[in-house]
Amino acid sequence: MASRASLTFLSSIFFFLLSLQLCAGQTSNVKGVYWFPGSEFPVSSIDSTLFTHIFCAFADLNSTTYEVTISSSNAAQFKNFTQTVQQKNPSVKTLLSIGGGNAYTEDFAAMASQASRRKSFIDSSISLARSNSFHGLDLDWEYPNTTEKFTNFGTLLTEWRAAIAAESRTSGNETLLLTAAVFRSSDYYSLNYPVQAISNSLDWINAMTYDYYGPTWSPSSTGPPAALYSGSSGQINGDAGIRDWIQSGLSANKIVLGLPFYGYAWRLVNATNHGLFAPANGTALTADGSIGYAQIRNFIRENVTMAIHNGSVVTDYTYYGTTWIGYDDTQSVSTKVSYAKAKGLLGYFAWHVGADSNWALSQTASIAWGS
Ligand SMILES: *[C@@H]1O[C@H](CO)[C@@H](O)[C@H](O)[C@H]1NC(C)=O
Ligand SMILES: *[C@@H]1O[C@H](CO)[C@@H](O)[C@H](O)[C@H]1NC(C)=O
Ligand SMILES: *[C@@H]1O[C@H](CO)[C@@H](O)[C@H](O)[C@H]1NC(C)=O
Ligand SMILES: *[C@@H]1O[C@H](CO)[C@@H](O)[C@H](O)[C@H]1NC(C)=O
Ligand SMILES: *[C@@H]1O[C@H](CO)[C@@H](O)[C@H](O)[C@H]1NC(C)=O
Ligand SMILES: *[C@@H]1O[C@H](CO)[C@@H](O)[C@H](O)[C@H]1NC(C)=O
Ligand SMILES: *[C@@H]1O[C@H](CO)[C@@H](O)[C@H](O)[C@H]1NC(C)=O
Ligand SMILES: *[C@@H]1O[C@H](CO)[C@@H](O)[C@H](O)[C@H]1NC(C)=O
């Protein structure tokens, strides 16, 4: 019979091994980025050495069966996605992202409202992730906007986590990652995300700390699209959103800060009045004014104009004639990533990889975070 001391010794080894096991399944930092086929940026051109996680966007939601599907036009690229990005970085992880900007809003709500539909969604998502060699799943439901939808969102996450854990026990495969892209925890429709279910069920949230100002929804003045801090008049900003999540009870190390690799172009009312919050009249350059970072660099170079950094709100802008563009340049990205690290966040992610200019923002972010 073993002595009490050796039992204690054995049990401490057991708990040591158990904690190693738990650590092995836990993500220690996230340098993330989204890719989507519409960007026409080849998957094989992604410099995956600059990232730890790459999100492949988007899988679809069938409104009849409530199953997750990959459209036939994306099937070949998605199937080969993990293998392709792992050629340059064998340890990079991939997640299949479901939904996307305003897509399937009502279908997500209908799906989450009934147990049998949730089961179709969850089971199909897991088998789709496995059959396409993804390491995880990412929910982009933009956005639940009633009390009932937020409750069902929480139920969905709880059941999804249980199914993912069960599948891993059965298959012996590494547990799939589970994440969601979210707005701020409260103040959105004056409602709250189910923070406890999020905390228990998700590996992390991608906080979409951008799109605060844009020429289609704030057309009458320019603005910092993704300011980190408020100006003197208390404008919406990323820091307030992050603090809101932490205050609501989510641990900082489950929060990943969003960086836009794009900006928005406004039409100035008067070319000589070209600061932040200058009078404007809607979009410039593109239908919704959105413009990728590489194109912004071209705009600056070809028009021989300059970029202005505002370090107190953390944004950049440039203008030429009556075209005004607000965006994040390297200095803003560096400040934001340092902020994320100092706050104890899990990392950062960017939308989207194809918009970068010769890896300038991706490199800046990776260096600012460190290893
Ligand atoms: C949804 O699934 C049903 C049944 O498999 C199928 O007939 C339908 O075409 C699908 N809808 C879409 C939009 O793919
Ligand atoms: C899949 O990716 C590999 C590696 O990048 C490539 O050699 C192969 O041609 C790709 N296959 C398809 C069907 O795209
Ligand atoms: C919630 O979102 C749906 C779909 O976008 C919209 O039709 C509805 O009016 C919104 N409800 C509220 C309360 O904002
Ligand atoms: C899952 O595990 C099986 C063996 O248990 C293995 O053949 C397969 O490649 C694994 N799949 C993934 C996606 O890891
Ligand atoms: C930065 O922007 C804020 C908000 O508009 C403004 O109050 C501040 O003066 C600006 N700082 C500089 C250095 O221009
Ligand atoms: C544009 O702004 C300048 C400087 O504020 C002013 O002198 C000029 O009259 C304005 N032009 C128009 C058309 O409002
Ligand atoms: C904004 O643009 C519209 C249409 O182009 C024009 O009618 C209107 O006068 C403009 N408003 C200002 C304040 O310049
Ligand atoms: C230069 O500015 C003009 C006026 O805003 C714009 O139409 C053009 O696209 C810009 N050039 C580039 C290369 O972006």
Tab-separated table of C-alpha atoms in Angstrom, residues 70-353:
chain	number	residue	atom	x	y	z
A	70	ILE	CA	-19.357	26.745	-47.830
A	71	SER	CA	-20.484	28.129	-51.173
A	72	SER	CA	-19.357	26.120	-54.175
A	73	SER	CA	-17.359	29.077	-55.529
A	74	ASN	CA	-15.275	29.116	-52.319
A	75	ALA	CA	-15.053	25.374	-51.756
A	76	ALA	CA	-11.641	24.686	-53.329
A	77	GLN	CA	-9.882	27.677	-51.742
A	78	PHE	CA	-11.361	27.030	-48.294
A	79	LYS	CA	-10.533	23.323	-48.386
A	80	ASN	CA	-6.910	24.101	-49.155
A	81	PHE	CA	-6.668	27.133	-46.892
A	82	THR	CA	-4.919	25.583	-43.886
A	83	GLN	CA	-2.447	23.599	-45.933
A	84	THR	CA	-1.574	26.686	-47.982
A	85	VAL	CA	-1.002	29.125	-45.091
A	86	GLN	CA	0.933	26.498	-43.123
A	87	GLN	CA	3.542	26.254	-45.849
A	88	LYS	CA	5.235	29.449	-44.649
A	89	ASN	CA	4.290	28.988	-40.972
A	90	PRO	CA	3.534	25.400	-39.922
A	91	SER	CA	2.269	26.493	-36.499
A	92	VAL	CA	-0.280	29.057	-37.702
A	93	LYS	CA	-3.869	28.170	-36.744
A	94	THR	CA	-6.877	28.718	-38.965
A	95	LEU	CA	-10.507	29.415	-38.115
A	96	LEU	CA	-13.545	29.231	-40.351
A	97	SER	CA	-15.578	32.385	-39.851
A	98	ILE	CA	-19.368	32.160	-40.225
A	99	GLY	CA	-21.655	35.018	-41.300
A	100	GLY	CA	-20.040	38.451	-41.630
A	101	GLY	CA	-21.096	42.106	-41.910
A	102	ASN	CA	-24.902	42.160	-41.733
A	103	ALA	CA	-25.146	38.707	-43.361
A	104	TYR	CA	-27.839	36.289	-42.206
A	105	THR	CA	-28.883	38.535	-39.305
A	106	GLU	CA	-32.426	37.167	-39.222
A	107	ASP	CA	-31.320	33.604	-39.999
A	108	PHE	CA	-28.903	33.585	-37.066
A	109	ALA	CA	-31.728	34.780	-34.826
A	110	ALA	CA	-34.120	32.107	-36.121
A	111	MET	CA	-31.453	29.420	-35.782
A	112	ALA	CA	-30.494	30.371	-32.214
A	113	SER	CA	-34.129	30.431	-31.102
A	114	GLN	CA	-34.762	26.662	-31.337
A	115	ALA	CA	-32.823	23.719	-29.934
A	116	SER	CA	-33.105	21.516	-33.033
A	117	ARG	CA	-31.897	24.347	-35.283
A	118	ARG	CA	-28.994	25.104	-32.967
A	119	LYS	CA	-28.042	21.438	-33.134
A	120	SER	CA	-28.054	21.467	-36.963
A	121	PHE	CA	-25.912	24.575	-36.929
A	122	ILE	CA	-23.454	23.298	-34.333
A	123	ASP	CA	-23.064	19.768	-35.708
A	124	SER	CA	-22.630	20.963	-39.300
A	125	SER	CA	-20.118	23.639	-38.261
A	126	ILE	CA	-17.930	21.097	-36.474
A	127	SER	CA	-17.970	18.595	-39.307
A	128	LEU	CA	-17.291	21.374	-41.827
A	129	ALA	CA	-14.318	22.586	-39.786
A	130	ARG	CA	-12.897	19.065	-39.558
A	131	SER	CA	-13.505	18.108	-43.193
A	132	ASN	CA	-11.778	21.332	-44.295
A	133	SER	CA	-8.888	21.050	-41.795
A	134	PHE	CA	-9.632	24.252	-39.858
A	135	HIS	CA	-8.462	24.521	-36.223
A	136	GLY	CA	-11.497	26.438	-35.097
A	137	LEU	CA	-14.749	28.277	-35.730
A	138	ASP	CA	-15.596	31.958	-35.477
A	139	LEU	CA	-19.133	33.339	-35.207
A	140	ASP	CA	-19.790	36.647	-36.992
A	141	TRP	CA	-23.440	37.322	-36.161
A	142	GLU	CA	-23.807	41.061	-36.707
A	143	TYR	CA	-25.661	41.645	-34.459
A	144	PRO	CA	-28.142	40.248	-31.974
A	145	ASN	CA	-30.287	43.270	-31.060
A	146	THR	CA	-33.042	42.161	-28.648
A	147	THR	CA	-32.970	40.695	-25.132
A	148	GLU	CA	-34.226	37.388	-26.495
A	149	LYS	CA	-31.528	37.247	-29.193
A	150	PHE	CA	-28.794	37.933	-26.650
A	151	THR	CA	-30.134	35.140	-24.430
A	152	ASN	CA	-30.243	32.734	-27.376
A	153	PHE	CA	-26.748	33.826	-28.416
A	154	GLY	CA	-25.565	32.696	-24.957
A	155	THR	CA	-27.437	29.374	-25.172
A	156	LEU	CA	-25.918	28.754	-28.598
A	157	LEU	CA	-22.391	29.343	-27.282
A	158	THR	CA	-22.916	27.067	-24.270
A	159	GLU	CA	-24.219	24.202	-26.417
A	160	TRP	CA	-21.530	24.790	-29.056
A	161	ARG	CA	-18.736	24.559	-26.469
A	162	ALA	CA	-20.207	21.318	-25.064
A	163	ALA	CA	-20.420	19.810	-28.570
A	164	ILE	CA	-16.867	20.870	-29.405
A	165	ALA	CA	-15.543	19.308	-26.188
A	166	ALA	CA	-17.490	16.078	-26.840
A	167	GLU	CA	-16.246	15.856	-30.422
A	168	SER	CA	-12.659	16.229	-29.261
A	169	ARG	CA	-13.065	13.442	-26.678
A	170	THR	CA	-14.568	11.141	-29.319
A	171	SER	CA	-12.174	11.898	-32.182
A	172	GLY	CA	-9.057	12.361	-30.091
A	173	ASN	CA	-8.330	15.453	-32.164
A	174	GLU	CA	-7.215	18.700	-30.604
A	175	THR	CA	-10.232	20.700	-29.390
A	176	LEU	CA	-11.492	23.190	-31.971
A	177	LEU	CA	-11.080	26.857	-31.080
A	178	LEU	CA	-14.302	28.834	-30.707
A	179	THR	CA	-14.405	32.631	-31.059
A	180	ALA	CA	-16.874	35.367	-31.970
A	181	ALA	CA	-16.609	38.834	-33.466
A	182	VAL	CA	-18.540	41.268	-31.276
A	183	PHE	CA	-19.416	44.900	-30.770
A	184	ARG	CA	-19.104	46.416	-27.313
A	185	SER	CA	-20.618	44.574	-24.362
A	186	SER	CA	-23.333	47.100	-23.615
A	187	ASP	CA	-24.770	50.342	-24.998
A	188	TYR	CA	-25.480	48.662	-28.292
A	189	TYR	CA	-29.257	48.848	-28.557
A	190	SER	CA	-28.869	49.448	-24.776
A	191	LEU	CA	-28.537	45.695	-24.318
A	192	ASN	CA	-25.849	43.444	-22.977
A	193	TYR	CA	-24.067	40.464	-24.442
A	194	PRO	CA	-24.297	37.328	-22.241
A	195	VAL	CA	-20.856	37.809	-20.735
A	196	GLN	CA	-20.899	34.709	-18.509
A	197	ALA	CA	-21.699	32.380	-21.429
A	198	ILE	CA	-19.047	34.143	-23.526
A	199	SER	CA	-16.486	33.741	-20.767
A	200	ASN	CA	-17.278	30.053	-20.242
A	201	SER	CA	-17.615	29.067	-23.889
A	202	LEU	CA	-15.336	31.124	-26.097
A	203	ASP	CA	-11.563	31.016	-26.362
A	204	TRP	CA	-11.741	34.748	-26.989
A	205	ILE	CA	-13.754	37.563	-28.578
A	206	ASN	CA	-12.649	39.650	-31.534
A	207	ALA	CA	-13.732	43.129	-30.432
A	208	MET	CA	-14.574	45.113	-33.565
A	209	THR	CA	-13.092	48.373	-32.311
A	210	TYR	CA	-13.578	50.220	-35.594
A	211	ASP	CA	-16.254	51.672	-37.919
A	212	TYR	CA	-17.088	54.339	-35.338
A	213	TYR	CA	-17.242	57.053	-37.990
A	214	GLY	CA	-17.901	56.554	-41.676
A	215	PRO	CA	-19.285	58.700	-44.478
A	216	THR	CA	-22.461	56.645	-44.972
A	217	TRP	CA	-23.642	56.773	-41.328
A	218	SER	CA	-21.905	60.008	-40.233
A	219	PRO	CA	-21.889	61.909	-43.555
A	220	SER	CA	-21.952	65.522	-42.376
A	221	SER	CA	-18.512	65.640	-40.770
A	222	THR	CA	-15.218	63.822	-41.067
A	223	GLY	CA	-14.199	61.657	-38.106
A	224	PRO	CA	-11.611	59.182	-36.854
A	225	PRO	CA	-13.022	55.830	-38.037
A	226	ALA	CA	-11.345	53.840	-35.254
A	227	ALA	CA	-10.024	56.239	-32.609
A	228	LEU	CA	-8.501	54.587	-29.545
A	229	TYR	CA	-9.374	57.488	-27.240
A	230	SER	CA	-12.076	60.137	-27.219
A	231	GLY	CA	-11.348	63.753	-28.085
A	232	SER	CA	-12.370	66.581	-25.820
A	233	SER	CA	-16.050	66.059	-26.584
A	234	GLY	CA	-16.138	62.387	-25.558
A	235	GLN	CA	-16.504	60.685	-28.948
A	236	ILE	CA	-16.918	56.923	-29.256
A	237	ASN	CA	-13.585	55.104	-29.072
A	238	GLY	CA	-11.910	51.718	-28.723
A	239	ASP	CA	-10.583	52.144	-25.205
A	240	ALA	CA	-14.099	52.785	-23.864
A	241	GLY	CA	-15.309	49.639	-25.640
A	242	ILE	CA	-12.512	47.500	-24.192
A	243	ARG	CA	-12.993	48.902	-20.678
A	244	ASP	CA	-16.689	48.200	-21.031
A	245	TRP	CA	-15.999	44.532	-21.769
A	246	ILE	CA	-13.607	44.205	-18.832
A	247	GLN	CA	-16.062	45.982	-16.519
A	248	SER	CA	-18.814	43.607	-17.597
A	249	GLY	CA	-16.745	40.742	-16.164
A	250	LEU	CA	-14.837	39.339	-19.136
A	251	SER	CA	-11.189	38.705	-18.359
A	252	ALA	CA	-8.799	40.885	-20.379
A	253	ASN	CA	-7.004	37.811	-21.663
A	254	LYS	CA	-10.161	36.779	-23.543
A	255	ILE	CA	-10.269	40.024	-25.497
A	256	VAL	CA	-8.590	40.610	-28.861
A	257	LEU	CA	-8.408	44.194	-30.166
A	258	GLY	CA	-9.588	44.932	-33.714
A	259	LEU	CA	-7.466	46.940	-36.169
A	260	PRO	CA	-8.840	48.203	-39.484
A	261	PHE	CA	-6.465	47.840	-42.427
A	262	TYR	CA	-8.739	50.303	-44.258
A	263	GLY	CA	-10.139	53.776	-43.885
A	264	TYR	CA	-13.051	55.863	-45.112
A	265	ALA	CA	-13.107	58.740	-47.608
A	266	TRP	CA	-15.420	61.722	-47.123
A	267	ARG	CA	-16.151	64.652	-49.443
A	268	LEU	CA	-15.182	67.898	-47.719
A	269	VAL	CA	-17.644	70.795	-47.937
A	270	ASN	CA	-14.751	73.253	-48.081
A	271	ALA	CA	-11.254	72.176	-49.161
A	272	THR	CA	-9.657	74.649	-46.783
A	273	ASN	CA	-11.394	73.168	-43.735
A	274	HIS	CA	-9.799	69.731	-43.507
A	275	GLY	CA	-9.292	68.689	-39.886
A	276	LEU	CA	-10.997	66.041	-37.783
A	277	PHE	CA	-14.749	66.764	-37.576
A	278	ALA	CA	-14.626	69.193	-40.518
A	279	PRO	CA	-17.916	69.684	-42.398
A	280	ALA	CA	-18.400	66.951	-44.983
A	281	ASN	CA	-20.978	65.808	-47.447
A	282	GLY	CA	-21.010	62.020	-47.662
A	283	THR	CA	-18.647	59.627	-49.375
A	284	ALA	CA	-15.744	60.078	-51.759
A	285	LEU	CA	-13.781	57.693	-53.983
A	286	THR	CA	-15.968	54.563	-53.493
A	287	ALA	CA	-19.667	53.828	-53.022
A	288	ASP	CA	-19.414	53.515	-49.224
A	289	GLY	CA	-16.153	55.481	-48.981
A	290	SER	CA	-14.191	52.459	-47.707
A	291	ILE	CA	-10.643	52.266	-49.032
A	292	GLY	CA	-7.852	49.790	-48.251
A	293	TYR	CA	-4.558	50.850	-46.700
A	294	ALA	CA	-2.501	50.076	-49.837
A	295	GLN	CA	-4.796	52.334	-51.883
A	296	ILE	CA	-4.511	55.059	-49.244
A	297	ARG	CA	-0.700	54.890	-49.571
A	298	ASN	CA	-1.145	55.238	-53.360
A	299	PHE	CA	-3.462	58.214	-52.868
A	300	ILE	CA	-0.848	59.923	-50.698
A	301	ARG	CA	2.040	59.142	-53.030
A	302	GLU	CA	0.371	59.937	-56.360
A	303	ASN	CA	-1.280	63.129	-55.130
A	304	VAL	CA	1.913	64.163	-53.328
A	305	THR	CA	0.037	64.957	-50.160
A	306	MET	CA	0.774	64.178	-46.532
A	307	ALA	CA	-0.564	62.056	-43.715
A	308	ILE	CA	-1.348	63.618	-40.362
A	309	HIS	CA	-1.159	61.614	-37.162
A	310	ASN	CA	-3.256	62.612	-34.185
A	311	GLY	CA	-1.674	60.919	-31.193
A	312	SER	CA	-4.234	62.045	-28.648
A	313	VAL	CA	-7.179	60.194	-30.212
A	314	VAL	CA	-4.844	57.816	-32.152
A	315	THR	CA	-5.839	58.133	-35.795
A	316	ASP	CA	-4.394	59.306	-39.089
A	317	TYR	CA	-5.871	61.283	-41.944
A	318	THR	CA	-4.923	62.675	-45.298
A	319	TYR	CA	-6.636	64.948	-47.822
A	320	TYR	CA	-6.296	66.267	-51.323
A	321	GLY	CA	-8.716	68.794	-52.781
A	322	THR	CA	-12.077	67.962	-51.250
A	323	THR	CA	-11.240	64.278	-50.645
A	324	TRP	CA	-10.551	63.478	-46.969
A	325	ILE	CA	-9.536	59.999	-45.729
A	326	GLY	CA	-9.472	58.876	-42.091
A	327	TYR	CA	-7.544	55.656	-41.349
A	328	ASP	CA	-4.868	53.973	-39.200
A	329	ASP	CA	-1.256	54.259	-40.332
A	330	THR	CA	1.752	52.484	-38.772
A	331	GLN	CA	1.975	54.815	-35.775
A	332	SER	CA	-1.674	54.285	-34.837
A	333	VAL	CA	-1.320	50.519	-35.271
A	334	SER	CA	1.801	50.470	-33.119
A	335	THR	CA	0.130	52.527	-30.365
A	336	LYS	CA	-2.964	50.319	-30.393
A	337	VAL	CA	-1.017	47.062	-30.223
A	338	SER	CA	1.108	48.408	-27.352
A	339	TYR	CA	-2.133	49.425	-25.644
A	340	ALA	CA	-3.513	45.880	-26.082
A	341	LYS	CA	-0.379	44.393	-24.586
A	342	ALA	CA	-0.272	46.828	-21.663
A	343	LYS	CA	-3.956	46.139	-20.870
A	344	GLY	CA	-3.267	42.383	-20.701
A	345	LEU	CA	-5.430	41.625	-23.733
A	346	LEU	CA	-4.868	38.351	-25.581
A	347	GLY	CA	-3.769	40.095	-28.767
A	348	TYR	CA	-5.054	41.858	-31.853
A	349	PHE	CA	-6.691	41.015	-35.146
A	350	ALA	CA	-7.070	42.946	-38.384
A	351	TRP	CA	-9.667	43.166	-41.114
A	352	HIS	CA	-8.319	42.361	-43.679
A	353	VAL	CA	-5.013	40.931	-44.836
